[in-house]
PDB file of C-alpha atoms in Angstrom:
ATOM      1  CA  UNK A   1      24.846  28.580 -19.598  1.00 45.00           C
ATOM      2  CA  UNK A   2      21.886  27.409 -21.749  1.00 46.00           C
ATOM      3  CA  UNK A   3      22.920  24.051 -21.350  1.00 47.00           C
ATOM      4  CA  UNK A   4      23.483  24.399 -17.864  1.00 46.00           C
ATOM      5  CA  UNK A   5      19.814  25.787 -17.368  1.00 44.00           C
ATOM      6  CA  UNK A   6      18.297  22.562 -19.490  1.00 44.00           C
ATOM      7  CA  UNK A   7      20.500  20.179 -17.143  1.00 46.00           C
ATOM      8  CA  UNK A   8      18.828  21.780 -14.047  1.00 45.00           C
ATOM      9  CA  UNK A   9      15.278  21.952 -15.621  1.00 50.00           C
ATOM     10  CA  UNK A  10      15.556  17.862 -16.704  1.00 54.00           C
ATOM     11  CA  UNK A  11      17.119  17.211 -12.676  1.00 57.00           C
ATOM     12  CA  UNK A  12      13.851  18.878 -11.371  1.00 59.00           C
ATOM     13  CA  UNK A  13      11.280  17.112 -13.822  1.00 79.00           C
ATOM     14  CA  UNK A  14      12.869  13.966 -12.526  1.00 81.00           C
ATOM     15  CA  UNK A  15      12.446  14.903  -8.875  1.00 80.00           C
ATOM     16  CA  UNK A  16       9.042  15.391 -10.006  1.00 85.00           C
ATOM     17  CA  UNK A  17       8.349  12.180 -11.369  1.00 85.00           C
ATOM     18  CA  UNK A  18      10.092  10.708  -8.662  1.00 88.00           C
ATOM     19  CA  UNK A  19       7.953  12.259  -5.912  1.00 89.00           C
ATOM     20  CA  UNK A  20       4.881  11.563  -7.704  1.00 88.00           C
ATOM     21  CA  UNK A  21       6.091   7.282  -7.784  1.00 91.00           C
ATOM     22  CA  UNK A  22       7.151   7.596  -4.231  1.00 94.00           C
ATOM     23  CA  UNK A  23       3.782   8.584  -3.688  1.00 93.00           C
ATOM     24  CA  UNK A  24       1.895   6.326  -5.596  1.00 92.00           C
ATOM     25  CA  UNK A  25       3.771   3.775  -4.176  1.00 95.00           C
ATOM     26  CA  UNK A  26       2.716   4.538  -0.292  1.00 96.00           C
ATOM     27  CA  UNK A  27      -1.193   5.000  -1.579  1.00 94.00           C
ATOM     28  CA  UNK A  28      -1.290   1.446  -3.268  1.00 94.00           C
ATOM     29  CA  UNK A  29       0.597  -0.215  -0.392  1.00 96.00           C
ATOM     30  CA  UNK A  30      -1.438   1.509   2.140  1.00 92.00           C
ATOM     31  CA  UNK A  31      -4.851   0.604   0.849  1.00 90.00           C
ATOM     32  CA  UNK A  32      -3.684  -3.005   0.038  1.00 91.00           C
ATOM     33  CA  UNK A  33      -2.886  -3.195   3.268  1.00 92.00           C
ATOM     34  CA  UNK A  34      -5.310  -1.650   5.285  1.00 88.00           C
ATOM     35  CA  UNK A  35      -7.694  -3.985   3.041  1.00 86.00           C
ATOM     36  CA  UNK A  36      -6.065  -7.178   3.931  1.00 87.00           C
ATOM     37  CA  UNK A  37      -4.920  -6.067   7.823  1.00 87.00           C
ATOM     38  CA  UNK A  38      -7.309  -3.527   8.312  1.00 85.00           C
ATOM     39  CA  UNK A  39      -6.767   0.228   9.347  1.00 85.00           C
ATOM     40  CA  UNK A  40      -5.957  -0.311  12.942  1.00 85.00           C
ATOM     41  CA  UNK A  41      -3.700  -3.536  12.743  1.00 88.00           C
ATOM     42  CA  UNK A  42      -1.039  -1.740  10.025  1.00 91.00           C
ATOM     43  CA  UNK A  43       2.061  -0.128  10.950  1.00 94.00           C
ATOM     44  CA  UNK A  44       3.484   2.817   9.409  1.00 95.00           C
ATOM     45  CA  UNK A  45       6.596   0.308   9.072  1.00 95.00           C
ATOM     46  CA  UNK A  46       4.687  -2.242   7.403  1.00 96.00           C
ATOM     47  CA  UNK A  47       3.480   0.470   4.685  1.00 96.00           C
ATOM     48  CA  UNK A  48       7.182   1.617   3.802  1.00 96.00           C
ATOM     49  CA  UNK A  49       8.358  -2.335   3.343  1.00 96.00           C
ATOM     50  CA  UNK A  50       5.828  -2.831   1.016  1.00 96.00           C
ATOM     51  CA  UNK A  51       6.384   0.041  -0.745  1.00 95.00           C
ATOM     52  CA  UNK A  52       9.940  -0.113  -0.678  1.00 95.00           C
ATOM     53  CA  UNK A  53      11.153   2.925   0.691  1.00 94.00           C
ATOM     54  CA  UNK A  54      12.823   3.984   3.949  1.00 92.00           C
ATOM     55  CA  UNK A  55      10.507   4.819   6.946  1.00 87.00           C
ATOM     56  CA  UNK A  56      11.042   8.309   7.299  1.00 90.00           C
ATOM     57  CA  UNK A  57       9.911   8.723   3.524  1.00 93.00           C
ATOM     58  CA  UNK A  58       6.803   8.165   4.628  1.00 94.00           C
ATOM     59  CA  UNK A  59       6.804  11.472   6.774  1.00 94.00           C
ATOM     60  CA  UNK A  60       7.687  13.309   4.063  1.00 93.00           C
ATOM     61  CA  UNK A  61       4.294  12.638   2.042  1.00 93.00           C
ATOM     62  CA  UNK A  62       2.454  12.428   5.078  1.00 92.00           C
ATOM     63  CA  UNK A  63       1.968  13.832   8.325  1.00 89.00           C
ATOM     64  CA  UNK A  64       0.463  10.605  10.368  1.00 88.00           C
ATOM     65  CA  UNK A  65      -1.469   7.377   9.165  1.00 88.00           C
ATOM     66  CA  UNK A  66      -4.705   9.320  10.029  1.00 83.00           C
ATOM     67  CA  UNK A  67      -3.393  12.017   7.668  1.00 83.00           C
ATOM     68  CA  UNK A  68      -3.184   9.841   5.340  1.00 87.00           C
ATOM     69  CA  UNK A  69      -6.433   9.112   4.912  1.00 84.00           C
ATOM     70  CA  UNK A  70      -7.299  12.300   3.257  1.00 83.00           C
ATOM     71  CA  UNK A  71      -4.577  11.665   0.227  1.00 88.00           C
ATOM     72  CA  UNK A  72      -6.198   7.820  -0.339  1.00 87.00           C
ATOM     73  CA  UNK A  73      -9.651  10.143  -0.905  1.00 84.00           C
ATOM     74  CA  UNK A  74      -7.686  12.415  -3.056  1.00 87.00           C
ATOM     75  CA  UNK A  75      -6.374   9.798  -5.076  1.00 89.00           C
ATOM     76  CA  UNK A  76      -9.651   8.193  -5.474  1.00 87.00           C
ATOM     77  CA  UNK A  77     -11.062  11.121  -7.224  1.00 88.00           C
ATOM     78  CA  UNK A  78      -7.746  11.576  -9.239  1.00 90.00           C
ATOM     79  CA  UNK A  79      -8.400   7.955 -10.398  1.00 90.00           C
ATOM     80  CA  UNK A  80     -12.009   8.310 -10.829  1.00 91.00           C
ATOM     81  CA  UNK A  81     -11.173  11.180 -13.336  1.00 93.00           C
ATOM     82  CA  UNK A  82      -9.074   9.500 -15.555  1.00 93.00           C
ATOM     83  CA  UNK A  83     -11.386   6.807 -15.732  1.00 93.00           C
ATOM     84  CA  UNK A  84     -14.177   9.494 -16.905  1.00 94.00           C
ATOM     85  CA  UNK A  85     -11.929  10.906 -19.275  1.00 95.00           C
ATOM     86  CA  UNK A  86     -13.760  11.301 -22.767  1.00 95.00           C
ATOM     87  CA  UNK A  87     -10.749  10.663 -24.742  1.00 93.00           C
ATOM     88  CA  UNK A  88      -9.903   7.344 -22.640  1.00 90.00           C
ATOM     89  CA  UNK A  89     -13.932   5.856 -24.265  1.00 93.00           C
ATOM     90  CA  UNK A  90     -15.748   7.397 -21.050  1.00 94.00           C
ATOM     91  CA  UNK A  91     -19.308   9.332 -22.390  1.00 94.00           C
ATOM     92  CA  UNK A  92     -19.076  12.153 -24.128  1.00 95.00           C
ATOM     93  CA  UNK A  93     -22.518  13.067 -22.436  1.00 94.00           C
ATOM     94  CA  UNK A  94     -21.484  15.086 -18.790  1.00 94.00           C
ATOM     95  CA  UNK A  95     -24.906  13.463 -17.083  1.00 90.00           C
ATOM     96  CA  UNK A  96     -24.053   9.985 -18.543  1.00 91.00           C
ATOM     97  CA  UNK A  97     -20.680  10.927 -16.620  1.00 93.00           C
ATOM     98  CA  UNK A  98     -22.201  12.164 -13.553  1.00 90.00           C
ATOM     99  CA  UNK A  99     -24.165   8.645 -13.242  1.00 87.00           C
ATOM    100  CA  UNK A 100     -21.145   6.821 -13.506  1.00 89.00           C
ATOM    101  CA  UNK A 101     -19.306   8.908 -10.779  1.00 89.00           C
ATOM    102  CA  UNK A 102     -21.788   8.341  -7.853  1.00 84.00           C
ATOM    103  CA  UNK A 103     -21.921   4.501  -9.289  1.00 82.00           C
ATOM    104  CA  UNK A 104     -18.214   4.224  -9.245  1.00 85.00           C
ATOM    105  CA  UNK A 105     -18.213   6.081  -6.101  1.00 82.00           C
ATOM    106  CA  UNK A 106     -20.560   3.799  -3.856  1.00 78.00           C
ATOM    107  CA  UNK A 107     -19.171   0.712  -5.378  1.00 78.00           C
ATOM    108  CA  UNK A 108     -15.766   1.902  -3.884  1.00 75.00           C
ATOM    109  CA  UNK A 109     -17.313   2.803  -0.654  1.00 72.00           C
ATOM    110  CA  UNK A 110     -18.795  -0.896  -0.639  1.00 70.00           C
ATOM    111  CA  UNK A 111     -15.284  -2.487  -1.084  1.00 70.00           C
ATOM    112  CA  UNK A 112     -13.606  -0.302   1.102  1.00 71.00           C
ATOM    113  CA  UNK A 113     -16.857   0.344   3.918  1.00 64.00           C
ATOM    114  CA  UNK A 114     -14.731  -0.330   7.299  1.00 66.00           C
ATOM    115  CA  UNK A 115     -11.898   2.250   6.404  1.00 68.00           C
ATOM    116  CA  UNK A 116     -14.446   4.790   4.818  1.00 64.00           C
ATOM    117  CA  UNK A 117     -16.328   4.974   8.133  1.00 62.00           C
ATOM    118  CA  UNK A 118     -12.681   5.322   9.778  1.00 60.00           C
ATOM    119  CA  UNK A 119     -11.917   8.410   7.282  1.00 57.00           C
ATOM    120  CA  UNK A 120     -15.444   9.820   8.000  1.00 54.00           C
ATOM    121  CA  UNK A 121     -15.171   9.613  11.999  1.00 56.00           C
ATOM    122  CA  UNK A 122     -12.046  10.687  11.577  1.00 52.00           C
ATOM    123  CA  UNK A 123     -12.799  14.036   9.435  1.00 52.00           C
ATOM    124  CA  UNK A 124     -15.516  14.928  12.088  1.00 46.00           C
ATOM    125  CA  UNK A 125     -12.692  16.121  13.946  1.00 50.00           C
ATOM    126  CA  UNK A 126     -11.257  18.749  11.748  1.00 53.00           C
ATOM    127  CA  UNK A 127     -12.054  21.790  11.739  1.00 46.00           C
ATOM    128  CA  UNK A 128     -12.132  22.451   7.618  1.00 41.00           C
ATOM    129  CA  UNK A 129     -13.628  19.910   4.975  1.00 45.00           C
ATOM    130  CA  UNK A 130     -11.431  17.368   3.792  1.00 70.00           C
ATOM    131  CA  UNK A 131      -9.717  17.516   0.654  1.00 77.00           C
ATOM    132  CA  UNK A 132     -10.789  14.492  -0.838  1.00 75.00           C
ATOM    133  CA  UNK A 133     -14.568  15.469  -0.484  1.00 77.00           C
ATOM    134  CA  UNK A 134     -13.389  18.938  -1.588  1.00 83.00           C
ATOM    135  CA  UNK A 135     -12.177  17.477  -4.718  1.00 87.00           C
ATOM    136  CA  UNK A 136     -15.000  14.889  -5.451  1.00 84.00           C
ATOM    137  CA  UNK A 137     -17.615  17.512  -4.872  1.00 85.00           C
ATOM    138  CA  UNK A 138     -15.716  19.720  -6.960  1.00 90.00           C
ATOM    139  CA  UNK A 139     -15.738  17.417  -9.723  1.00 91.00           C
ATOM    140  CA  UNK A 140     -19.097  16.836  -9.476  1.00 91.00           C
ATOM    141  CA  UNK A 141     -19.871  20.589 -10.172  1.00 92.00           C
ATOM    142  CA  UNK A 142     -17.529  20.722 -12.706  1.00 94.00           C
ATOM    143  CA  UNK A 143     -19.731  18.205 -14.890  1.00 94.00           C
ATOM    144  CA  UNK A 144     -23.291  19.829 -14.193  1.00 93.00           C
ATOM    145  CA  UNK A 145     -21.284  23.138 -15.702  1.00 94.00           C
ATOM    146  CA  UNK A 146     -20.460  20.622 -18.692  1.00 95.00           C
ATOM    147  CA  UNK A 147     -23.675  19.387 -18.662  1.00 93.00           C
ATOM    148  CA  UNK A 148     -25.274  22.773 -18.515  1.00 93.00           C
ATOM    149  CA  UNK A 149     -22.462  24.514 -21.285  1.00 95.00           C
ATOM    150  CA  UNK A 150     -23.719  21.977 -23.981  1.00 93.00           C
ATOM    151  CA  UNK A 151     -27.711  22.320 -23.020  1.00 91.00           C
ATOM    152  CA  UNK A 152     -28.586  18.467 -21.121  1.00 90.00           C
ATOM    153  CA  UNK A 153     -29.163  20.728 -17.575  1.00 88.00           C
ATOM    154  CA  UNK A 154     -31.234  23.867 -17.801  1.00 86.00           C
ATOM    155  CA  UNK A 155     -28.448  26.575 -17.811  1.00 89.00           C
ATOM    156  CA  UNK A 156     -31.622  28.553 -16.067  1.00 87.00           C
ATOM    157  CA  UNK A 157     -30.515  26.654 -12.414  1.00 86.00           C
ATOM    158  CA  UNK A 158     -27.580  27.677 -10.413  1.00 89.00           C
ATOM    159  CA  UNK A 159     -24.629  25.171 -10.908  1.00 88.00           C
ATOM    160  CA  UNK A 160     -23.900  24.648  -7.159  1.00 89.00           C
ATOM    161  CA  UNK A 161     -27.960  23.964  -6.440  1.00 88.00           C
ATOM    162  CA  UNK A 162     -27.610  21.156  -8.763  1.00 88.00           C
ATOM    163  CA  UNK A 163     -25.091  19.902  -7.579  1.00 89.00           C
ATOM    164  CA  UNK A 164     -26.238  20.179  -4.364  1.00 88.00           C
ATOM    165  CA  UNK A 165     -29.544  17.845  -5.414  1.00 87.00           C
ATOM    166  CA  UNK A 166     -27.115  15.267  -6.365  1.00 86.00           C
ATOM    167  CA  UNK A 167     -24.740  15.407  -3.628  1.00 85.00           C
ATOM    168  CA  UNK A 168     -28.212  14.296  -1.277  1.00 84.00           C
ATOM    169  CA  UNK A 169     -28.999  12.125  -3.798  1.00 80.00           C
ATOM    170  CA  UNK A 170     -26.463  10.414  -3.828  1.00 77.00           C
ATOM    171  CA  UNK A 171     -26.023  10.227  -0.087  1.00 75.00           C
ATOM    172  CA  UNK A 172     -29.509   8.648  -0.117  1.00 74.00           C
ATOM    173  CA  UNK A 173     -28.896   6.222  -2.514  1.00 67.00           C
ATOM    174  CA  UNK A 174     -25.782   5.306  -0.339  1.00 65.00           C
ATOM    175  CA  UNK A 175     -27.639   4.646   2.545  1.00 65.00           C
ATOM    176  CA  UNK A 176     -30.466   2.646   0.635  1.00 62.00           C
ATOM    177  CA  UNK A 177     -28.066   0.586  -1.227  1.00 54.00           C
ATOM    178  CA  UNK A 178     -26.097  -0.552   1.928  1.00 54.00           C
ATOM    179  CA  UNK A 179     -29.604  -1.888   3.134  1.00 54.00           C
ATOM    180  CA  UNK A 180     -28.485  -5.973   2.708  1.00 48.00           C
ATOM    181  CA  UNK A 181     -32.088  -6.866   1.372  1.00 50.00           C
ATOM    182  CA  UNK A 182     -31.696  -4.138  -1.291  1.00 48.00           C
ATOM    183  CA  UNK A 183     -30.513  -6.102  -4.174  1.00 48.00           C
ATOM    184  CA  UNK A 184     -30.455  -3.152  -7.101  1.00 48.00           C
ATOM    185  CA  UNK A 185     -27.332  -2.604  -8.855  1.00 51.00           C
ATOM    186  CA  UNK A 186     -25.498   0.189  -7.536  1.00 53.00           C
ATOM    187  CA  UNK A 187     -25.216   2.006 -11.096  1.00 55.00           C
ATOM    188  CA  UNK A 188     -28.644   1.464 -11.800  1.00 62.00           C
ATOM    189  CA  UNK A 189     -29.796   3.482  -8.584  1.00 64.00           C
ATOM    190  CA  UNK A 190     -27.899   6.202  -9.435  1.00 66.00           C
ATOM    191  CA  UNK A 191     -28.944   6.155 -12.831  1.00 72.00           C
ATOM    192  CA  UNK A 192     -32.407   5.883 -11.995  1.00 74.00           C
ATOM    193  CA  UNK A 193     -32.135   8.109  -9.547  1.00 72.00           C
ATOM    194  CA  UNK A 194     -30.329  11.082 -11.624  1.00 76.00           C
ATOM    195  CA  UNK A 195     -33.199  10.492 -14.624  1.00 76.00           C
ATOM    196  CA  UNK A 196     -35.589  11.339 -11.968  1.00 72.00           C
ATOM    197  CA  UNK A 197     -34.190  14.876 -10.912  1.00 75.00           C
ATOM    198  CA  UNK A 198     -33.335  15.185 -14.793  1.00 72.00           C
ATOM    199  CA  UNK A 199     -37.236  15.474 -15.260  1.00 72.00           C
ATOM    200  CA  UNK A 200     -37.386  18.911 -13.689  1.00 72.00           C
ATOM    201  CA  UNK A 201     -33.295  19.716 -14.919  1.00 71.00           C
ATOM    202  CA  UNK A 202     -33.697  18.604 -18.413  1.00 70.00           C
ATOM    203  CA  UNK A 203     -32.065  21.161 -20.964  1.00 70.00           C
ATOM    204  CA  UNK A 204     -33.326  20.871 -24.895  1.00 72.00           C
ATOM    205  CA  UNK A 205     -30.545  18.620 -25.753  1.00 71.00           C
ATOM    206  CA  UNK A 206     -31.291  16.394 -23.289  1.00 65.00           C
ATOM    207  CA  UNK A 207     -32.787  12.475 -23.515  1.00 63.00           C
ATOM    208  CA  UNK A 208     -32.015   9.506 -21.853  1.00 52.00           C
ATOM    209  CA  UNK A 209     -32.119   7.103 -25.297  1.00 44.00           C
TER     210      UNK A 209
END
C-alpha cells in the first residue's frame, strides 16, 4: 500500500513539473513572438507550433491571448525574483535590491514598450488589479519590510507608505526616462532617485558607500 501511495505521489510531482514546462514553454514562445510579429499579428496557432504543443493546450493555461497577458507580467516578476535572489550574488542590502528592481523593471518596459501599453489598455478594462502588478508591487513591499527588519528604512514609517513613495517614483522616472533626449542610464535614475527619498527614510544602518 505504501508503495502504492509513493507511486501516486512521484505520478503527481511529474504532472507538476510537466505543467509548469508546458507553461514555460507558451510564455517564452509568446513573448518571442509577439516581439518579432507583434501582439496583434500572432495567432494563438502560431504560439502552440512554436511551443510545441497541441492547440487546445493552450486553453488550458489560458483563457484568451488577452488573458495571457497578465501571466507574461506574472512571469516577469517570478523572473525578476530569482534574479534578486541573495544566494544567486544579488545584494544582500534590500534598498540596493529595490534599485535594481525598478532598473530591471523599466529596462524591460523599454524592450517590450508596444505590448506593455497593449497589457496596460488592456487592464483598464477589468474590474480588479492585475496580477502581475499585484505581484510586482507586492514584491516591492516585501523588500522595504527587509529593508526596514535590518534598520536601512526607518522602521518608524508604515511599510505600504514607502512603498507607495516608490511606486510614484518609479512611475516618474518611467515617464522621464522614455523622454528620447533623456540620455541617463535607466539604473542610475532609479538609483539616484531612491538615494533621494532615502534622505528622509534612512534607518541607522543605512549609507550609500
Amino acid at each position: 500500500m505504501n508503495g502504492e501511495e509513493v507511486s501516486l505521489d512521484q505520478t503527481l510531482s511529474r504532472r507538476e513539473r510537466k505543467k509548469l514546462e508546458t507553461r514555460q514553454a507558451l510564455l517564452e514562445a509568446s513573448l518571442a513572438l509577439f516581439r518579432e510579429k507583434g501582439y496583434r499579428a500572432t495567432t494563438v496557432e502560431e504560439i502552440t507550433e512554436r511551443a510545441d504543443v497541441a492547440k487546445g493546450t493552450f486553453f488550458n493555461y489560458f483563457a484568451s491571448k488577452e488573458a495571457l497577458l497578465d501571466d507574461l507580467s506574472v512571469w516577469h516578476v517570478e523572473r525578476l525574483r530569482a534574479r534578486l535572489d541573495v544566494s544567486q550574488g544579488a545584494p544582500a542590502s534590500p534598498v540596493a535590491r529595490i534599485k535594481l528592481l525598478m532598473g530591471l523593471t523599466h529596462e524591460q518596459v523599454v524592450q517590450d514598450f508596444r505590448l506593455f501599453r497593449r497589457a496596460f489598455a488592456h487592464h483598464l478594462h477589468q474590474p480588479l488589479p492585475r496580477r502581475g502588478k499585484r505581484a510586482l508591487f507586492g514584491y516591492l513591499s516585501e523588500l522595504v519590510g527587509e529593508a526596514q527588519d535590518c534598520g536601512e528604512i526607518r522602521s518608524d514609517v508604515d511599510a505600504e507608505l514607502v512603498a507607495d513613495l516608490l511606486r510614484m517614483a518609479y512611475f516618474r522616472r518611467v515617464a522621464a526616462c522614455c523622454d528620447e533626449d533623456n540620455d541617463a542610464s535607466p539604473v542610475a535614475e532609479f538609483g539616484a532617485t531612491v538615494d533621494l527619498l532615502m534622505e528622509g527614510l534612512a534607518g541607522p544602518r543605512w549609507g550609500r558607500g
